[in-house]
Amino acid sequence: MVNRGYGHSKNSSILSRRSSLTSIALCMVVFFAFSIVGFIIYSRDILADEERKPAFAVSEDEFKSDEERKPVLVVSEEKFKYEKIREDAIWEVPSSHGLHSCVNRTPQYKDAQRGNRYMTVRSNGGLNQMRTGIADMVVVARLMNATLVIPQLDKKSFWQDTSTFADIFDETHFIMNLQTDVRIVKELPKELESVPRARKHFSSWASMSYYEEMTQLWKDYQVIHVAKSDSRLANNDLPLDIQRLRCRALYNALRFSPAIENLGKKLVERLRSRAERYIALHLRYEKDMLSFTGCTHGLTQEESKELRILRENTNHWKVKNINSTEQRINGLCPLTPKEVGIFLHALGYPPWTLIYIAAGEIYGGNTHLSELTSRYPNVVFKETLASKQELKSFSNHASQSAALDYIISIESDVFVPSHSGNMARAVEGHRRFLGHRKTITPDRKRLVALFDMLDSGVLEEGLSLSRLVLEMHKNRQGGPRRREGAPSGVKGRARFRFEEPFYQNPYPECICGSKRAAKT
């Protein structure tokens, strides 16, 4: 009995275990099936959420620190193509339509004649005002059949620069490069130093006939001293050979000194080592410019007062009382650092863009500059590119320092001036001459209206602003066009003042191509 009982109990135990295993297996199958169904439903929800996401979606990762947290961009193919096209466009050079620089002499042009008549010149203004003025004086000497004495540079301007011609320019190259056009000497002959001179303020924007009349001065004088050099020659209606001589003088003969050229080249190379491309920004937010124009938007009362006192105490600045608001509305004020930042962002330049500031000391220092660097932190000056030792010889010589800015601006991928001053015009013209390199000239009058709309909340930064700014500047990229005349309605000699300067756009005389090469 005992043995049977034992066998029956054993069989029952085995059957019980098999039943339990079967139940467990069945439960696992059911659980697995439900898991699959749940996963499918969950996946569908995720896909549905992804379809509802915008083209650019940033993932949230709350468990990481700020430094570790990196946005993940989910970009649609269409949006990606648009952004890629836009990125290429912001650096794209305007088509030159086959145009090229041309400064060759015509068959009728004759070599310079040697004589015993001399012209001395005092060049006034800053670097670029002096440069264009000297180029004009080369032409005036040619027209009056005079030997040009190397000009004396302005030492009484705002910067009080004591630099001589040879400190800034390659004197020997200047003389030799123009030897067939006009005779140039370094000094007035000793025997003529004490003779009476005809001291003249030649008329602004003068024509050929004016200087033909001025040759009457040679009857009584052997030396003519020109007290001012800037804007002494008309922009238009001059013979082709005369206009091309201006270009040869400015773009070929007036080469900077070897010391300036060498350092300028090094600084360009250092910029290229930091980024593939860079913007040269002529940020004319300097004390003298703000005081001269009377522009005080965004400044404190103390700063505005300081600029007003400077303007009142500067004798050769004729206009003393200026309405800052009217100046700004009319587009006559330099863009502020903040406005430049908004402008560049609207054009599509990303925050990491390398920007070289081609300017002197920014008024207010970092207080105002930070309004730009908060948007574009990759901002550099020559002081951050060059060592103190390299810049030592340039200290207290504003014109030599400005020459470095000029070289870097000419070689930049994009040049943006915040105001249409002498340097802005000279650089724009030179870049046109070199093949219409990209130069974006802000339409300040129309931009101010947009900036005021932003301040009032009527408009917000984003795609709408960007479209407005891009449309506004699609034809302000430095592409080929003929030099503009005076606005309609301006008559008499006043029209000369409002013509586009020759050195801002030397087309068509110094830029040639087929008749269909560019729009007129």
XYZ file of C-alpha atoms in Angstrom:
520
model
C 0.000 0.000 0.000
C 2.765 2.191 0.872
C 4.417 1.609 -2.523
C 1.246 2.336 -4.562
C 0.535 5.418 -2.584
C 3.986 6.677 -3.305
C 3.681 6.047 -7.058
C 0.298 7.727 -7.379
C 1.504 10.811 -5.498
C 4.534 11.085 -7.800
C 2.430 10.981 -10.978
C 0.079 13.624 -9.634
C 3.005 15.884 -8.843
C 4.389 15.582 -12.381
C 1.023 16.391 -13.948
C 0.661 19.400 -11.671
C 4.050 20.719 -12.726
C 3.256 20.257 -16.438
C 0.000 22.155 -15.973
C 1.832 25.009 -14.269
C 4.425 25.227 -17.047
C 1.706 25.307 -19.669
C -0.065 28.125 -17.849
C 3.137 30.129 -17.560
C 3.923 29.669 -21.249
C 0.416 30.708 -22.194
C 0.689 33.835 -20.045
C 3.997 34.722 -21.634
C 2.533 34.351 -25.128
C -0.412 36.564 -24.214
C 1.905 39.168 -22.610
C 4.189 39.159 -25.629
C 1.225 39.614 -27.970
C -0.064 42.557 -25.961
C 3.466 44.068 -25.959
C 3.635 43.923 -29.748
C 0.235 45.574 -30.083
C 1.208 48.265 -27.581
C 4.505 48.929 -29.381
C 2.711 49.326 -32.729
C 0.223 51.795 -31.240
C 3.022 53.725 -29.496
C 5.057 53.875 -32.691
C 2.096 55.245 -34.612
C 1.687 57.991 -32.010
C 5.370 58.915 -32.309
C 5.171 59.058 -36.102
C 2.051 61.176 -35.890
C 3.816 63.571 -33.511
C 6.818 63.794 -35.831
C 4.557 64.631 -38.766
C 3.061 67.483 -36.747
C 6.508 68.945 -35.916
C 7.744 72.054 -37.819
C 10.633 71.873 -40.306
C 13.084 72.882 -37.566
C 12.492 71.061 -34.267
C 14.830 71.178 -31.268
C 14.846 68.117 -28.999
C 14.648 68.696 -25.258
C 17.124 67.032 -22.941
C 16.430 68.224 -19.423
C 18.827 65.771 -17.812
C 21.960 67.335 -19.306
C 23.806 70.525 -18.350
C 23.586 73.611 -20.566
C 27.008 72.908 -22.061
C 26.126 69.277 -22.837
C 22.696 70.074 -24.213
C 22.975 70.309 -28.008
C 19.909 71.072 -30.165
C 19.066 68.361 -32.678
C 17.760 69.850 -35.933
C 15.212 67.883 -37.892
C 15.251 69.648 -41.265
C 12.918 68.975 -44.140
C 14.599 68.474 -47.530
C 12.839 71.513 -49.012
C 13.901 73.744 -46.106
C 17.453 72.437 -46.325
C 17.686 73.326 -50.017
C 16.347 76.837 -49.310
C 18.869 77.451 -46.534
C 21.717 76.113 -48.680
C 20.803 78.401 -51.567
C 20.586 81.359 -49.199
C 23.947 80.570 -47.603
C 25.607 80.511 -51.018
C 23.883 83.731 -52.080
C 25.112 85.827 -49.147
C 28.711 85.337 -50.287
C 28.119 85.217 -54.037
C 30.028 87.814 -56.072
C 27.890 89.886 -58.468
C 28.335 88.972 -62.109
C 30.696 91.367 -63.893
C 29.064 90.491 -67.245
C 32.455 90.326 -68.903
C 33.523 93.801 -67.782
C 37.151 94.403 -66.840
C 39.384 97.273 -65.790
C 40.929 99.332 -68.597
C 43.333 102.247 -68.161
C 45.278 102.142 -71.437
C 46.081 105.362 -73.248
C 44.434 106.160 -76.553
C 46.626 106.706 -79.676
C 46.088 110.463 -79.365
C 47.620 110.621 -75.878
C 51.103 112.159 -75.736
C 53.904 111.785 -73.217
C 54.483 114.488 -70.618
C 56.560 117.503 -71.640
C 59.364 118.763 -69.450
C 59.211 122.404 -68.380
C 60.226 124.856 -65.664
C 56.776 125.348 -64.155
C 56.041 123.737 -60.801
C 52.986 122.954 -58.730
C 53.078 122.419 -54.970
C 50.081 120.897 -53.200
C 48.725 120.678 -49.685
C 46.488 117.605 -49.478
C 43.657 118.034 -46.996
C 41.525 115.572 -45.035
C 41.941 111.979 -43.956
C 43.684 109.198 -45.851
C 41.144 108.599 -48.612
C 40.286 112.256 -49.051
C 44.006 112.872 -49.584
C 44.418 109.872 -51.913
C 41.658 110.904 -54.312
C 42.797 114.518 -54.091
C 46.372 113.576 -55.035
C 45.081 111.585 -58.007
C 43.208 114.692 -59.140
C 46.328 116.823 -58.714
C 48.226 114.490 -61.036
C 45.620 115.268 -63.694
C 45.646 119.019 -62.944
C 49.447 119.070 -63.307
C 49.055 117.288 -66.647
C 46.392 119.753 -67.842
C 48.506 122.773 -66.849
C 51.765 121.277 -68.132
C 53.393 121.572 -64.712
C 55.918 119.498 -62.777
C 54.212 118.163 -59.662
C 56.117 118.347 -56.383
C 55.329 115.449 -54.031
C 52.296 116.711 -52.046
C 52.417 117.737 -48.408
C 49.909 115.787 -46.325
C 47.368 117.245 -43.919
C 48.723 117.440 -40.379
C 45.917 119.574 -38.949
C 42.961 117.260 -39.426
C 41.021 115.673 -36.564
C 43.675 112.953 -36.123
C 46.715 115.281 -36.013
C 48.788 112.804 -38.039
C 52.399 113.852 -38.718
C 52.965 111.269 -41.482
C 54.736 112.363 -44.648
C 53.969 111.178 -48.179
C 56.800 108.632 -48.019
C 55.496 107.280 -44.692
C 52.232 106.231 -46.333
C 53.003 105.766 -50.019
C 55.767 104.198 -52.078
C 57.258 107.482 -53.269
C 59.629 106.039 -55.863
C 56.913 103.855 -57.376
C 54.573 106.862 -57.590
C 57.131 108.922 -59.503
C 58.210 106.148 -61.869
C 54.736 104.791 -62.566
C 53.522 108.176 -63.828
C 56.685 109.379 -65.548
C 55.134 109.317 -69.031
C 52.014 111.139 -67.794
C 53.436 113.945 -65.685
C 56.847 114.867 -64.314
C 57.004 114.459 -60.534
C 59.841 115.511 -58.225
C 60.373 115.023 -54.509
C 61.226 118.648 -53.749
C 61.026 122.078 -55.302
C 64.390 123.155 -56.754
C 66.417 125.213 -54.293
C 66.466 128.275 -56.521
C 62.652 128.381 -56.523
C 62.015 127.967 -52.805
C 61.943 131.704 -52.131
C 60.227 132.938 -55.307
C 56.663 134.330 -55.080
C 53.949 131.725 -55.621
C 50.418 131.959 -56.918
C 48.334 130.580 -54.040
C 45.108 129.134 -55.373
C 41.985 127.452 -54.085
C 41.014 125.838 -57.353
C 37.270 125.626 -57.920
C 35.513 122.435 -56.849
C 34.510 119.997 -59.606
C 36.245 122.108 -62.240
C 36.220 121.301 -65.958
C 38.937 121.175 -68.616
C 38.201 124.735 -69.748
C 38.663 126.016 -66.187
C 42.223 124.702 -65.992
C 43.011 125.922 -69.486
C 42.162 129.388 -68.188
C 44.325 128.847 -65.097
C 47.396 128.454 -67.337
C 47.358 132.246 -67.539
C 48.978 132.202 -64.107
C 52.256 131.058 -65.678
C 52.708 134.515 -67.177
C 53.434 135.948 -63.745
C 54.472 132.931 -61.662
C 56.778 129.969 -61.990
C 55.265 128.142 -58.999
C 51.595 127.624 -58.176
C 50.630 126.446 -54.687
C 47.326 124.569 -54.413
C 45.860 124.991 -50.923
C 43.339 122.136 -51.231
C 43.390 118.971 -53.289
C 40.036 117.278 -52.709
C 37.293 117.389 -55.359
C 39.157 119.791 -57.623
C 38.091 117.966 -60.778
C 34.668 117.292 -62.299
C 33.227 113.800 -62.105
C 31.900 113.779 -65.650
C 32.308 115.331 -69.121
C 36.093 114.969 -69.190
C 38.132 113.372 -72.027
C 38.624 109.601 -71.832
C 42.408 109.887 -71.436
C 42.005 112.288 -68.524
C 39.622 109.972 -66.724
C 41.895 106.987 -67.262
C 44.852 108.948 -65.955
C 42.889 109.470 -62.730
C 42.484 105.699 -62.455
C 46.139 105.002 -63.198
C 47.143 107.512 -60.549
C 44.810 106.159 -57.846
C 44.810 102.415 -58.491
C 48.292 101.858 -59.907
C 50.615 104.668 -58.846
C 49.447 105.433 -55.296
C 50.665 102.180 -53.814
C 51.146 102.073 -50.058
C 54.620 101.927 -48.555
C 56.280 98.482 -48.332
C 55.846 98.422 -44.536
C 52.085 98.999 -44.838
C 51.652 96.615 -47.783
C 53.539 93.803 -46.038
C 51.652 94.046 -42.748
C 48.337 94.426 -44.560
C 49.007 91.215 -46.481
C 49.905 89.378 -43.255
C 46.687 90.475 -41.565
C 44.606 89.282 -44.525
C 46.348 85.896 -44.327
C 45.608 85.685 -40.596
C 41.947 86.401 -41.246
C 41.899 83.656 -43.891
C 43.407 81.235 -41.383
C 40.506 81.923 -38.996
C 37.689 81.533 -41.511
C 37.203 80.739 -45.153
C 35.454 84.069 -45.708
C 35.096 87.338 -43.845
C 33.222 90.625 -43.918
C 35.049 93.932 -43.706
C 32.716 96.299 -41.852
C 33.529 99.991 -42.052
C 31.789 100.850 -38.791
C 31.894 104.635 -38.931
C 30.625 104.938 -35.371
C 33.507 107.161 -34.371
C 33.559 110.345 -32.354
C 34.420 112.695 -35.210
C 31.787 111.287 -37.580
C 28.977 111.344 -35.005
C 29.911 114.890 -34.017
C 30.196 116.091 -37.625
C 26.843 114.606 -38.665
C 25.113 115.545 -35.409
C 23.761 112.012 -34.980
C 22.936 111.094 -31.381
C 20.375 108.273 -31.704
C 20.993 105.701 -28.974
C 23.436 107.903 -27.055
C 23.150 109.245 -23.524
C 22.600 112.935 -22.789
C 26.201 113.240 -21.645
C 27.510 111.697 -24.864
C 25.262 113.908 -26.994
C 26.499 116.994 -25.163
C 30.142 115.980 -25.659
C 29.613 115.616 -29.423
C 27.801 118.953 -29.659
C 30.658 120.764 -27.891
C 33.208 119.157 -30.231
C 31.210 120.302 -33.279
C 30.901 123.837 -31.955
C 34.646 124.050 -31.273
C 35.753 122.687 -34.662
C 36.201 125.796 -36.809
C 36.153 124.205 -40.270
C 32.857 122.419 -39.593
C 30.429 125.070 -40.833
C 27.125 123.589 -39.627
C 26.788 123.861 -35.845
C 23.093 123.342 -35.065
C 21.848 119.972 -36.321
C 18.559 118.184 -35.678
C 19.611 114.610 -34.969
C 16.129 113.165 -35.569
C 15.840 114.770 -39.001
C 19.347 113.610 -39.906
C 18.462 110.028 -39.053
C 15.093 110.027 -40.853
C 16.802 111.320 -43.989
C 19.358 108.521 -43.865
C 22.290 110.836 -43.132
C 23.470 109.095 -39.957
C 25.878 106.161 -39.682
C 24.149 102.935 -38.689
C 24.608 102.164 -35.003
C 26.334 98.893 -33.974
C 22.920 97.500 -33.007
C 21.418 98.444 -36.369
C 24.347 96.871 -38.215
C 23.765 93.627 -36.305
C 20.082 93.585 -37.227
C 20.946 94.400 -40.849
C 23.519 91.610 -41.247
C 21.200 89.085 -39.587
C 18.356 90.058 -41.921
C 20.681 89.572 -44.899
C 21.243 86.006 -43.725
C 24.766 86.086 -42.269
C 25.012 83.530 -39.437
C 26.191 84.481 -35.917
C 29.600 82.824 -36.382
C 30.503 85.053 -39.359
C 34.006 86.544 -39.062
C 33.764 90.334 -39.127
C 36.743 92.664 -39.373
C 36.050 96.178 -38.068
C 37.761 98.625 -40.422
C 37.527 101.762 -38.327
C 39.101 103.798 -35.586
C 38.026 103.773 -31.962
C 34.300 103.079 -31.615
C 32.578 105.846 -29.663
C 31.570 104.628 -26.222
C 33.811 101.558 -26.490
C 32.335 98.194 -25.520
C 29.166 99.850 -24.218
C 28.001 100.449 -27.790
C 30.075 97.798 -29.560
C 28.471 95.059 -27.447
C 25.203 95.763 -29.260
C 26.892 94.221 -32.305
C 29.068 91.575 -30.638
C 26.078 90.158 -28.750
C 24.830 89.024 -32.160
C 28.172 88.496 -33.871
C 30.830 87.566 -31.290
C 33.459 86.719 -33.942
C 34.505 90.362 -34.357
C 38.162 91.358 -34.738
C 40.220 94.529 -35.099
C 43.757 94.948 -36.377
C 44.766 95.223 -32.724
C 43.585 91.631 -32.186
C 45.221 90.355 -35.372
C 48.616 92.027 -35.065
C 51.072 92.136 -32.180
C 51.873 95.327 -30.301
C 55.330 95.259 -31.830
C 53.914 95.047 -35.355
C 51.633 98.021 -34.724
C 54.180 100.081 -32.803
C 55.285 102.155 -35.789
C 51.640 102.854 -36.700
C 50.604 104.198 -33.306
C 49.615 107.877 -33.356
C 49.543 107.765 -37.170
C 45.864 107.483 -38.072
C 46.440 107.627 -41.834
C 48.908 104.729 -41.786
C 46.537 102.741 -39.597
C 43.664 103.543 -41.967
C 45.786 102.247 -44.855
C 45.832 98.806 -43.185
C 42.040 98.931 -42.929
C 41.875 99.869 -46.600
C 43.957 96.869 -47.714
C 41.920 94.442 -45.592
C 38.662 95.959 -46.883
C 39.720 95.666 -50.528
C 40.601 91.982 -50.064
C 37.484 91.032 -48.070
C 34.783 88.705 -49.399
C 32.135 91.278 -48.560
C 32.524 94.967 -47.749
C 29.785 96.743 -45.773
C 30.053 100.469 -44.971
C 27.801 101.869 -42.255
C 28.073 105.374 -43.757
C 28.882 106.771 -47.183
C 32.068 108.629 -46.260
C 35.342 109.021 -48.138
C 36.676 105.556 -47.318
C 33.385 103.843 -48.133
C 33.275 105.500 -51.546
C 36.937 104.868 -52.292
C 36.788 101.190 -51.317
C 33.573 100.650 -53.287
C 35.120 102.187 -56.395
C 38.336 100.190 -56.051
C 36.393 96.940 -55.624
C 34.387 97.760 -58.748
C 37.630 98.394 -60.614
C 39.041 95.027 -59.460
C 36.093 93.038 -60.809
C 32.978 94.156 -58.965
C 33.742 92.460 -55.668
C 30.718 92.221 -53.406
C 29.950 95.512 -51.684
C 26.652 95.859 -49.831
C 25.652 99.487 -49.427
C 22.919 99.881 -46.793
C 19.895 101.949 -47.813
C 19.993 103.860 -44.544
C 16.904 105.999 -45.149
C 14.636 102.995 -45.754
C 16.337 100.884 -43.092
C 15.696 103.502 -40.412
C 11.968 103.204 -41.098
C 12.209 99.431 -40.519
C 14.278 99.862 -37.347
C 11.663 102.250 -35.943
C 8.943 99.701 -36.737
C 10.932 97.103 -34.784
C 11.276 99.452 -31.817
C 7.551 100.194 -31.798
C 6.602 96.517 -32.049
C 4.872 96.908 -35.414
C 7.456 94.591 -36.996
C 9.424 91.681 -35.551
C 12.753 90.213 -36.553
C 12.401 87.090 -38.636
C 11.443 86.020 -42.105
C 9.263 89.081 -42.829
C 12.038 91.536 -41.953
C 14.568 89.466 -43.869
C 12.441 89.492 -47.015
C 12.040 93.269 -46.821
C 15.767 93.884 -46.332
C 16.817 91.438 -49.063
C 14.408 92.951 -51.577
C 15.564 96.435 -50.602
C 19.219 95.557 -51.274
C 19.067 93.164 -54.213
C 20.515 95.876 -56.480
C 22.955 97.277 -53.906
C 25.547 94.481 -54.043
C 28.284 96.256 -56.035
C 27.276 94.902 -59.446
C 28.050 96.768 -62.696
C 26.173 99.988 -63.417
C 26.973 103.332 -64.943
C 27.905 106.246 -62.721
C 24.860 108.212 -61.652
C 24.346 111.892 -62.388
C 22.711 114.494 -60.207
C 19.075 113.933 -59.118
C 16.432 115.475 -61.331
C 15.574 119.034 -60.414
C 19.073 119.971 -59.245
C 20.409 122.712 -61.512
C 23.438 124.949 -61.882
C 26.765 124.209 -60.230
C 24.940 122.537 -57.343
C 24.404 119.474 -59.541
C 28.165 118.695 -59.462
C 28.006 118.199 -55.706
C 25.205 115.645 -55.987
C 26.690 113.572 -58.798
C 28.030 110.165 -57.895
C 31.789 110.627 -57.310
C 34.057 109.375 -60.084
C 36.199 107.383 -57.648
C 33.118 105.654 -56.222
C 32.230 104.246 -59.632
C 34.787 104.650 -62.459
C 32.451 102.981 -64.989
C 32.401 103.390 -67.958
C 35.739 105.166 -68.510
C 37.979 102.764 -66.552
C 35.863 99.618 -66.844
C 35.395 98.143 -70.300
C 33.585 95.309 -72.004
C 31.174 94.524 -74.821
C 28.270 96.856 -75.496
C 25.930 94.276 -74.003
C 28.154 93.668 -70.993
C 26.194 95.661 -68.434
C 22.921 97.441 -67.992
C 23.082 101.180 -68.384
